[in-house]
Amino acid sequence: MSEEEAHANLAVPAFRTEKVAKTQTQNGHGTVWRFGGADKAAKAATVTLRGVIYMLFDNCSKDVKKTILPLGHGDPSVYPCFRTCIEAEDAVVNVLRSGKSNSYCPGAGILPARRAVADYLNRDLPNKLTPDDIFLTAGCNQGIELVFESLARPNANILLPRPGFPHYDARAVYSGLEIRKFDLLPDREWEIDLEGVEAVADENTVAIVVINPNNPCGNVYSHDHLHKVAETARKLGIMVITDEVYDQTIFGDNPFVPMAKFASIVPVLTLGGISKGWVVPGWKIGWIALNDPEGVFESTKVVQSIKQSLDITPDPSTIIQAALPEILEKVDKNFFAKKNKILKHNVDLVCDRLKDIPCVVCPKKPESCTYLLTKLELSLLDDIKDDIDFCVKLAREENLVFLPGEALGLKNWMRITIGVEAHMLEDALERLKGFCTRHTKKTVTETESPSSV
């Protein structure tokens, strides 16, 4: 398989040429057609990653004579070194061949799968979940969509991290939730600015989103910090929505602490799935877990709203649901260790090579996820206005695609995907070094002519 074929599901072709619309009128007055496309998604689509990635791919060129390196977004599953474990594959094959899971399923998910998720999460929780606390979704992203739709009401606002995962912004806009941002602090290992959280919240705030392990920063929050987050949320009277989809993708020293450990302080709604840990994003199976020993979600009708939303949305595949208990229970832990070792090696490789590229700095080596955030020292470069300009010119000159930080809410930063094969990172860093060398500002000594000395 060629490198282009391997990336075929990542790099999209240019959009087809739009047809020229013909003017059609009825008796010379107005259009004959009474329908038209809705614009509800137009604003939401402007804050998605796909638009930025597609734009950068469009700036790549065949004239560069280099293969396109797609390191702007992450899908490790396309690379052989990140293939999922045999236990997960066997679980799906066995269910498929049994012929027993070709039917529709309940909106909340089939009972054995919900029980398996509860058991999986209960390993680390003082307040145990039951299957009734679990709702299965078509991936973690659908979980975001369902929760935001369930919380949306007139004038409601939600607190989102900066930098963050743009799908939260897009779905908040689509659902009509006002977005208020709080900062993650790079000089404090990307901890949440809790004073900033209190400053932006008001009586219409409904929830705070916490991503842990953090995408895109790659940090893992401590027990003490999460406890403070819970206390702050309780003080404000809001729930915590915690995205823990990377809980099996940790390669640093900080242990993972589930936010639900603090459910006795504040109600916690956990989003998770197997896409990242098992490296199977295409299987589209995730969950919503309600960690609420005091019954707040029930009394506020959040549970009712989620159930009603599930009744009008597509279900995740019944085959994958039926395979989920075996996937969660029988996976060999060596699979996670091997995968995370590769990611740690890639992080070390990139950080080592960046030492020779002064204009691209990684202030905090990631401990989780599949990304590495870097800060651009633009004062060292000529003819580069900002992070988008940097990434566009990098794509044009090197066929190398990184994600500009502005897409994540962090201007003049850049995100590098590490969930790829090591040789791709080596190639990418060589191209990046060459690009930065060409655009580095010349010193006075270098620009002086011999006659002027």
Short mmCIF file of C-alpha atoms in Angstrom, two decimals:
data_model
loop_
_atom_site.label_atom_id
_atom_site.label_comp_id
_atom_site.label_asym_id
_atom_site.label_seq_id
_atom_site.Cartn_x
_atom_site.Cartn_y
_atom_site.Cartn_z
CA MET A 1 0.00 0.00 0.00
CA SER A 2 1.35 3.42 -0.96
CA GLU A 3 1.56 6.28 1.53
CA GLU A 4 -1.12 8.14 -0.45
CA GLU A 5 -3.46 5.13 -0.17
CA ALA A 6 -2.83 4.84 3.58
CA HIS A 7 -3.83 8.50 4.02
CA ALA A 8 -6.79 8.36 1.65
CA ASN A 9 -9.27 8.58 4.51
CA LEU A 10 -7.39 11.52 6.03
CA ALA A 11 -6.53 13.73 3.06
CA VAL A 12 -9.68 14.70 1.23
CA PRO A 13 -9.82 15.69 -2.44
CA ALA A 14 -10.68 19.24 -3.44
CA PHE A 15 -14.37 20.03 -3.49
CA ARG A 16 -16.05 19.49 -6.84
CA THR A 17 -16.84 22.51 -8.99
CA GLU A 18 -20.22 23.94 -8.13
CA LYS A 19 -22.85 23.91 -10.85
CA VAL A 20 -24.00 27.24 -12.20
CA ALA A 21 -27.53 27.81 -10.99
CA LYS A 22 -30.20 28.45 -13.60
CA THR A 23 -32.74 31.14 -12.91
CA GLN A 24 -36.23 29.68 -12.85
CA THR A 25 -39.26 31.86 -12.29
CA GLN A 26 -42.99 31.35 -12.23
CA ASN A 27 -44.84 33.74 -14.53
CA GLY A 28 -41.87 36.03 -14.29
CA HIS A 29 -42.32 36.55 -10.55
CA GLY A 30 -40.02 34.91 -7.97
CA THR A 31 -38.59 31.40 -7.95
CA VAL A 32 -40.65 28.38 -8.91
CA TRP A 33 -39.16 26.40 -6.00
CA ARG A 34 -40.46 26.77 -2.46
CA PHE A 35 -37.58 25.09 -0.63
CA GLY A 36 -34.02 26.06 0.29
CA GLY A 37 -31.11 24.92 2.39
CA ALA A 38 -31.25 25.82 6.09
CA ASP A 39 -28.41 27.85 7.57
CA LYS A 40 -28.54 26.49 11.13
CA ALA A 41 -25.25 24.62 10.74
CA ALA A 42 -23.46 27.41 8.86
CA LYS A 43 -22.12 29.21 11.93
CA ALA A 44 -21.33 25.99 13.80
CA ALA A 45 -19.36 24.62 10.83
CA THR A 46 -16.99 27.60 10.90
CA VAL A 47 -15.45 26.43 14.18
CA THR A 48 -14.79 22.81 13.22
CA LEU A 49 -11.32 21.38 12.57
CA ARG A 50 -12.29 19.93 9.22
CA GLY A 51 -12.61 23.31 7.52
CA VAL A 52 -9.11 24.31 8.63
CA ILE A 53 -7.59 20.97 7.64
CA TYR A 54 -9.27 21.00 4.22
CA MET A 55 -7.97 24.52 3.62
CA LEU A 56 -4.41 23.44 4.44
CA PHE A 57 -4.64 20.39 2.18
CA ASP A 58 -5.79 22.68 -0.62
CA ASN A 59 -2.57 24.66 -0.16
CA CYS A 60 -0.39 21.60 -0.71
CA SER A 61 1.04 21.24 -4.20
CA LYS A 62 2.18 18.49 -6.57
CA ASP A 63 4.96 20.83 -7.68
CA VAL A 64 6.69 20.42 -4.29
CA LYS A 65 7.56 16.81 -5.25
CA LYS A 66 7.07 15.59 -1.69
CA THR A 67 4.35 13.36 -0.26
CA ILE A 68 1.75 15.10 1.86
CA LEU A 69 2.37 14.53 5.57
CA PRO A 70 -1.03 14.87 7.33
CA LEU A 71 -0.02 15.77 10.88
CA GLY A 72 -2.78 18.27 11.53
CA HIS A 73 -5.42 15.85 12.83
CA GLY A 74 -5.17 12.50 14.51
CA ASP A 75 -6.25 9.01 13.51
CA PRO A 76 -3.56 6.52 14.56
CA SER A 77 -5.74 3.61 13.42
CA VAL A 78 -4.58 3.99 9.80
CA TYR A 79 -1.01 3.01 10.74
CA PRO A 80 -0.05 -0.67 11.29
CA CYS A 81 1.87 0.06 14.50
CA PHE A 82 -1.37 1.24 16.14
CA ARG A 83 -3.64 -1.60 15.03
CA THR A 84 -6.18 -2.52 17.70
CA CYS A 85 -5.83 -5.65 19.83
CA ILE A 86 -6.85 -9.11 18.64
CA GLU A 87 -9.30 -9.50 21.53
CA ALA A 88 -11.35 -6.53 20.27
CA GLU A 89 -11.33 -7.81 16.70
CA ASP A 90 -12.34 -11.33 17.79
CA ALA A 91 -15.18 -9.94 19.90
CA VAL A 92 -16.69 -8.18 16.90
CA VAL A 93 -16.17 -11.16 14.58
CA ASN A 94 -17.81 -13.56 17.03
CA VAL A 95 -20.86 -11.35 17.43
CA LEU A 96 -21.13 -10.80 13.68
CA ARG A 97 -20.99 -14.51 12.91
CA SER A 98 -23.50 -15.40 15.61
CA GLY A 99 -26.25 -13.60 13.72
CA LYS A 100 -27.80 -12.55 17.03
CA SER A 101 -27.16 -8.78 16.79
CA ASN A 102 -28.69 -7.76 13.49
CA SER A 103 -31.68 -6.10 15.15
CA TYR A 104 -32.59 -2.68 16.42
CA CYS A 105 -31.80 -1.96 20.06
CA PRO A 106 -33.20 0.21 22.87
CA GLY A 107 -32.39 3.92 22.69
CA ALA A 108 -30.21 3.79 25.80
CA GLY A 109 -28.32 0.72 24.52
CA ILE A 110 -28.52 -3.01 25.20
CA LEU A 111 -28.35 -4.05 28.84
CA PRO A 112 -25.18 -6.24 28.72
CA ALA A 113 -23.20 -3.40 27.13
CA ARG A 114 -24.46 -0.83 29.63
CA ARG A 115 -23.62 -3.18 32.50
CA ALA A 116 -20.12 -3.71 31.08
CA VAL A 117 -19.51 0.05 30.89
CA ALA A 118 -20.70 0.50 34.48
CA ASP A 119 -18.35 -2.28 35.63
CA TYR A 120 -15.47 -0.75 33.64
CA LEU A 121 -15.95 2.67 35.26
CA ASN A 122 -16.70 1.33 38.75
CA ARG A 123 -13.16 0.03 39.20
CA ASP A 124 -12.07 3.50 40.31
CA LEU A 125 -15.25 4.94 41.83
CA PRO A 126 -16.47 5.12 45.45
CA ASN A 127 -20.10 5.68 44.36
CA LYS A 128 -20.92 2.74 42.12
CA LEU A 129 -22.80 3.09 38.84
CA THR A 130 -25.59 0.82 37.66
CA PRO A 131 -26.60 0.07 34.06
CA ASP A 132 -29.41 2.63 34.48
CA ASP A 133 -26.74 5.34 34.82
CA ILE A 134 -25.23 4.50 31.41
CA PHE A 135 -26.38 5.59 27.96
CA LEU A 136 -24.60 4.30 24.88
CA THR A 137 -23.81 6.68 22.02
CA ALA A 138 -22.38 6.56 18.51
CA GLY A 139 -18.98 7.69 19.72
CA CYS A 140 -17.99 10.34 22.23
CA ASN A 141 -18.91 13.11 19.80
CA GLN A 142 -22.55 12.04 19.75
CA GLY A 143 -22.42 12.09 23.54
CA ILE A 144 -21.42 15.76 23.37
CA GLU A 145 -24.27 16.47 20.99
CA LEU A 146 -26.89 14.72 23.12
CA VAL A 147 -25.80 16.39 26.35
CA PHE A 148 -25.67 19.88 24.82
CA GLU A 149 -29.11 19.44 23.23
CA SER A 150 -30.44 18.29 26.60
CA LEU A 151 -29.04 21.36 28.41
CA ALA A 152 -29.95 23.99 25.84
CA ARG A 153 -32.60 26.47 27.00
CA PRO A 154 -33.07 30.21 26.45
CA ASN A 155 -30.14 32.31 27.74
CA ALA A 156 -28.17 29.28 29.00
CA ASN A 157 -24.39 29.40 28.73
CA ILE A 158 -21.67 26.78 29.10
CA LEU A 159 -18.02 27.09 30.16
CA LEU A 160 -15.49 25.66 27.69
CA PRO A 161 -11.68 25.42 28.00
CA ARG A 162 -9.23 27.49 25.94
CA PRO A 163 -7.44 25.76 24.25
CA GLY A 164 -9.99 23.03 23.70
CA PHE A 165 -11.57 20.50 21.37
CA PRO A 166 -13.51 22.53 18.75
CA HIS A 167 -16.38 20.05 18.48
CA TYR A 168 -17.62 21.40 21.81
CA ASP A 169 -17.75 24.92 20.37
CA ALA A 170 -19.50 23.75 17.21
CA ARG A 171 -22.17 21.78 19.06
CA ALA A 172 -22.76 24.59 21.56
CA VAL A 173 -23.33 27.02 18.69
CA TYR A 174 -25.62 24.54 16.93
CA SER A 175 -27.64 23.95 20.11
CA GLY A 176 -27.95 27.63 20.91
CA LEU A 177 -25.83 27.53 24.05
CA GLU A 178 -23.79 30.67 24.69
CA ILE A 179 -20.08 29.87 24.99
CA ARG A 180 -17.94 31.36 27.74
CA LYS A 181 -14.25 30.50 27.79
CA PHE A 182 -11.87 29.86 30.69
CA ASP A 183 -8.13 29.51 30.24
CA LEU A 184 -5.82 26.57 30.72
CA LEU A 185 -2.52 27.87 32.09
CA PRO A 186 0.63 26.72 30.26
CA ASP A 187 2.93 27.98 33.03
CA ARG A 188 1.03 25.79 35.55
CA GLU A 189 1.06 22.58 33.49
CA TRP A 190 -2.21 23.53 31.77
CA GLU A 191 -4.26 23.62 34.98
CA ILE A 192 -7.68 25.25 34.85
CA ASP A 193 -7.79 28.94 35.80
CA LEU A 194 -10.40 28.53 38.52
CA GLU A 195 -10.51 32.25 39.31
CA GLY A 196 -11.24 32.84 35.64
CA VAL A 197 -14.02 30.25 35.79
CA GLU A 198 -15.75 32.12 38.59
CA ALA A 199 -15.29 35.41 36.76
CA VAL A 200 -17.10 34.30 33.58
CA ALA A 201 -19.91 32.27 35.20
CA ASP A 202 -23.28 33.78 36.06
CA GLU A 203 -26.83 32.71 36.99
CA ASN A 204 -27.40 31.32 33.47
CA THR A 205 -24.35 29.04 33.47
CA VAL A 206 -25.33 25.36 33.37
CA ALA A 207 -22.06 23.39 33.15
CA ILE A 208 -18.28 23.40 32.90
CA VAL A 209 -16.46 21.06 30.50
CA VAL A 210 -13.28 19.39 31.75
CA ILE A 211 -11.19 17.31 29.32
CA ASN A 212 -8.98 14.89 31.22
CA PRO A 213 -6.60 13.53 29.99
CA ASN A 214 -6.49 16.77 28.11
CA ASN A 215 -6.89 17.18 24.38
CA PRO A 216 -5.02 19.09 23.00
CA CYS A 217 -2.59 19.90 25.84
CA GLY A 218 -1.64 16.33 26.77
CA ASN A 219 -1.64 16.86 30.54
CA VAL A 220 -3.28 14.68 33.20
CA TYR A 221 -4.96 16.54 36.07
CA SER A 222 -4.05 15.75 39.67
CA HIS A 223 -6.48 14.58 42.36
CA ASP A 224 -6.03 17.88 44.22
CA HIS A 225 -6.78 20.02 41.18
CA LEU A 226 -9.90 18.05 40.23
CA HIS A 227 -11.13 18.34 43.82
CA LYS A 228 -10.83 22.13 43.51
CA VAL A 229 -12.72 22.00 40.21
CA ALA A 230 -15.54 20.10 41.93
CA GLU A 231 -15.69 22.59 44.80
CA THR A 232 -15.78 25.51 42.34
CA ALA A 233 -18.60 23.91 40.33
CA ARG A 234 -20.64 23.25 43.47
CA LYS A 235 -20.14 26.86 44.56
CA LEU A 236 -21.49 28.01 41.19
CA GLY A 237 -24.34 25.48 41.20
CA ILE A 238 -23.34 23.90 37.89
CA MET A 239 -22.62 20.35 36.75
CA VAL A 240 -19.25 19.07 35.53
CA ILE A 241 -19.14 17.47 32.09
CA THR A 242 -15.91 15.47 31.94
CA ASP A 243 -14.48 14.09 28.72
CA GLU A 244 -12.34 11.06 29.60
CA VAL A 245 -12.07 9.38 26.21
CA TYR A 246 -8.24 9.33 26.47
CA ASP A 247 -8.20 7.49 29.82
CA GLN A 248 -6.23 4.56 28.29
CA THR A 249 -3.78 6.79 26.42
CA ILE A 250 -1.39 7.91 29.15
CA PHE A 251 2.39 7.60 28.96
CA GLY A 252 3.57 10.03 31.64
CA ASP A 253 4.00 9.73 35.41
CA ASN A 254 0.73 11.35 36.55
CA PRO A 255 -1.99 8.75 37.22
CA PHE A 256 -5.46 9.19 35.76
CA VAL A 257 -8.11 10.28 38.28
CA PRO A 258 -11.76 10.08 37.14
CA MET A 259 -13.78 13.20 37.87
CA ALA A 260 -16.59 10.99 39.19
CA LYS A 261 -14.58 10.45 42.36
CA PHE A 262 -15.97 13.83 43.39
CA ALA A 263 -19.62 13.11 42.52
CA SER A 264 -20.57 13.46 46.19
CA ILE A 265 -19.53 17.14 45.88
CA VAL A 266 -21.02 17.96 42.47
CA PRO A 267 -22.99 15.94 39.89
CA VAL A 268 -20.63 14.67 37.19
CA LEU A 269 -21.58 13.62 33.68
CA THR A 270 -18.80 11.51 32.14
CA LEU A 271 -18.25 11.11 28.40
CA GLY A 272 -16.12 8.19 27.25
CA GLY A 273 -15.61 5.55 24.61
CA ILE A 274 -13.20 3.07 23.07
CA SER A 275 -12.14 5.12 20.04
CA LYS A 276 -8.87 6.42 21.49
CA GLY A 277 -7.83 3.73 23.97
CA TRP A 278 -8.51 0.82 21.61
CA VAL A 279 -7.66 2.90 18.49
CA VAL A 280 -10.98 2.18 16.73
CA PRO A 281 -12.65 5.56 16.04
CA GLY A 282 -14.52 4.05 13.10
CA TRP A 283 -16.42 1.64 15.37
CA LYS A 284 -18.39 4.57 16.78
CA ILE A 285 -19.21 3.42 20.29
CA GLY A 286 -19.16 5.66 23.34
CA TRP A 287 -21.14 6.41 26.48
CA ILE A 288 -22.65 8.94 28.81
CA ALA A 289 -22.34 8.05 32.50
CA LEU A 290 -24.35 9.90 35.14
CA ASN A 291 -22.38 10.04 38.41
CA ASP A 292 -24.96 11.50 40.75
CA PRO A 293 -25.45 9.86 44.17
CA GLU A 294 -27.70 12.73 45.31
CA GLY A 295 -30.16 12.37 42.40
CA VAL A 296 -29.67 15.92 41.12
CA PHE A 297 -29.85 14.90 37.46
CA GLU A 298 -33.19 13.23 38.13
CA SER A 299 -34.74 16.15 40.02
CA THR A 300 -33.59 18.67 37.40
CA LYS A 301 -34.96 16.45 34.58
CA VAL A 302 -31.56 16.12 32.90
CA VAL A 303 -32.02 12.33 32.80
CA GLN A 304 -35.44 12.72 31.21
CA SER A 305 -34.09 15.11 28.59
CA ILE A 306 -31.22 12.79 27.65
CA LYS A 307 -33.61 9.83 27.31
CA GLN A 308 -35.91 11.87 25.10
CA SER A 309 -32.96 12.96 22.93
CA LEU A 310 -31.88 9.33 22.58
CA ASP A 311 -35.36 8.45 21.34
CA ILE A 312 -34.91 10.67 18.28
CA THR A 313 -31.27 9.96 17.40
CA PRO A 314 -29.59 7.02 15.62
CA ASP A 315 -28.34 4.17 17.82
CA PRO A 316 -24.75 2.91 17.80
CA SER A 317 -24.27 -0.36 15.94
CA THR A 318 -25.94 -3.28 17.73
CA ILE A 319 -23.02 -5.50 16.67
CA ILE A 320 -20.46 -3.27 18.39
CA GLN A 321 -22.69 -2.92 21.44
CA ALA A 322 -22.93 -6.69 21.76
CA ALA A 323 -19.15 -7.00 21.44
CA LEU A 324 -18.49 -4.27 24.02
CA PRO A 325 -18.51 -6.46 27.17
CA GLU A 326 -15.78 -8.69 25.75
CA ILE A 327 -13.83 -5.69 24.45
CA LEU A 328 -13.83 -4.03 27.88
CA GLU A 329 -13.23 -7.16 29.94
CA LYS A 330 -10.78 -9.30 27.96
CA VAL A 331 -8.31 -6.85 26.43
CA ASP A 332 -4.68 -7.59 27.26
CA LYS A 333 -3.20 -4.66 29.20
CA ASN A 334 0.02 -5.18 27.25
CA PHE A 335 -1.80 -3.73 24.26
CA PHE A 336 -2.22 -0.37 26.02
CA ALA A 337 1.36 -0.48 27.28
CA LYS A 338 2.73 -1.12 23.78
CA LYS A 339 0.62 1.62 22.20
CA ASN A 340 1.57 4.16 24.86
CA LYS A 341 5.25 3.24 24.58
CA ILE A 342 5.15 4.12 20.88
CA LEU A 343 3.50 7.45 21.66
CA LYS A 344 6.09 8.21 24.36
CA HIS A 345 8.89 7.43 21.90
CA ASN A 346 7.31 9.77 19.35
CA VAL A 347 6.99 12.57 21.91
CA ASP A 348 10.64 12.21 22.90
CA LEU A 349 11.66 12.17 19.23
CA VAL A 350 9.79 15.38 18.43
CA CYS A 351 10.94 17.23 21.55
CA ASP A 352 14.55 16.24 20.86
CA ARG A 353 14.40 17.47 17.24
CA LEU A 354 12.69 20.71 18.24
CA LYS A 355 15.81 21.70 20.19
CA ASP A 356 17.37 22.53 16.81
CA ILE A 357 14.40 24.67 15.73
CA PRO A 358 14.37 27.77 17.99
CA CYS A 359 11.19 29.27 16.55
CA VAL A 360 9.06 26.23 17.55
CA VAL A 361 9.03 25.53 21.30
CA CYS A 362 7.28 22.85 23.35
CA PRO A 363 6.87 24.34 26.87
CA LYS A 364 5.34 21.17 28.37
CA LYS A 365 6.05 17.65 27.18
CA PRO A 366 2.67 15.86 26.91
CA GLU A 367 1.89 12.87 29.12
CA SER A 368 -1.18 11.64 27.26
CA CYS A 369 -3.26 11.83 24.07
CA THR A 370 -1.81 11.93 20.56
CA TYR A 371 -0.81 15.57 20.17
CA LEU A 372 1.99 17.93 21.09
CA LEU A 373 1.38 21.67 21.50
CA THR A 374 4.14 24.04 20.46
CA LYS A 375 4.52 27.79 20.76
CA LEU A 376 5.66 29.74 17.71
CA GLU A 377 8.37 32.36 18.32
CA LEU A 378 7.31 34.53 15.38
CA SER A 379 9.72 37.33 16.29
CA LEU A 380 12.51 35.12 14.94
CA LEU A 381 10.87 34.77 11.52
CA ASP A 382 10.48 36.97 8.45
CA ASP A 383 7.24 37.30 6.49
CA ILE A 384 5.15 35.20 8.91
CA LYS A 385 2.17 37.09 10.37
CA ASP A 386 0.65 34.49 12.67
CA ASP A 387 0.09 30.76 13.21
CA ILE A 388 -2.32 30.41 10.29
CA ASP A 389 0.11 32.15 7.95
CA PHE A 390 2.87 29.85 9.25
CA CYS A 391 0.84 26.69 8.63
CA VAL A 392 -0.42 27.79 5.20
CA LYS A 393 3.09 28.57 3.97
CA LEU A 394 4.40 25.35 5.50
CA ALA A 395 1.77 23.41 3.52
CA ARG A 396 2.60 25.28 0.31
CA GLU A 397 6.35 24.92 0.58
CA GLU A 398 6.74 21.51 2.23
CA ASN A 399 3.42 19.61 1.79
CA LEU A 400 3.46 19.39 5.58
CA VAL A 401 0.18 19.92 7.44
CA PHE A 402 0.15 20.93 11.11
CA LEU A 403 -2.84 22.47 12.90
CA PRO A 404 -2.65 26.20 13.69
CA GLY A 405 -3.37 26.92 17.33
CA GLU A 406 -6.06 29.46 16.48
CA ALA A 407 -8.30 26.52 15.54
CA LEU A 408 -8.05 25.46 19.20
CA GLY A 409 -8.41 28.97 20.64
CA LEU A 410 -4.66 29.47 21.15
CA LYS A 411 -3.27 32.02 18.71
CA ASN A 412 0.35 31.69 17.57
CA TRP A 413 0.65 28.12 18.78
CA MET A 414 0.67 24.96 16.68
CA ARG A 415 -0.40 21.36 17.27
CA ILE A 416 1.63 18.43 15.96
CA THR A 417 0.03 14.98 15.72
CA ILE A 418 2.25 12.26 17.23
CA GLY A 419 -0.09 9.34 16.58
CA VAL A 420 1.73 8.41 13.38
CA GLU A 421 4.71 6.25 12.42
CA ALA A 422 8.09 7.50 13.67
CA HIS A 423 9.61 7.83 10.20
CA MET A 424 6.85 10.31 9.30
CA LEU A 425 7.78 12.47 12.29
CA GLU A 426 11.47 12.34 11.32
CA ASP A 427 10.58 13.48 7.80
CA ALA A 428 8.23 16.17 9.14
CA LEU A 429 10.82 17.60 11.51
CA GLU A 430 13.39 17.79 8.71
CA ARG A 431 10.92 19.69 6.54
CA LEU A 432 9.96 21.95 9.44
CA LYS A 433 13.61 22.73 10.14
CA GLY A 434 14.24 23.57 6.49
CA PHE A 435 11.16 25.80 6.37
CA CYS A 436 12.14 27.68 9.53
CA THR A 437 15.72 28.09 8.34
CA ARG A 438 14.52 29.71 5.11
CA HIS A 439 12.24 32.10 7.00
CA THR A 440 14.56 32.95 9.90
CA LYS A 441 15.44 36.64 10.17
CA LYS A 442 18.96 37.42 9.03
CA THR A 443 21.29 39.11 11.53
CA VAL A 444 22.95 42.45 10.79
CA THR A 445 26.28 40.70 10.25
CA GLU A 446 24.76 38.25 7.76
CA THR A 447 23.10 41.03 5.74
CA GLU A 448 26.10 43.36 5.54
CA SER A 449 27.97 43.35 2.23
CA PRO A 450 31.80 43.03 2.22
CA SER A 451 32.20 46.61 1.03
CA SER A 452 30.29 47.97 4.00
CA VAL A 453 32.52 46.29 6.56
#
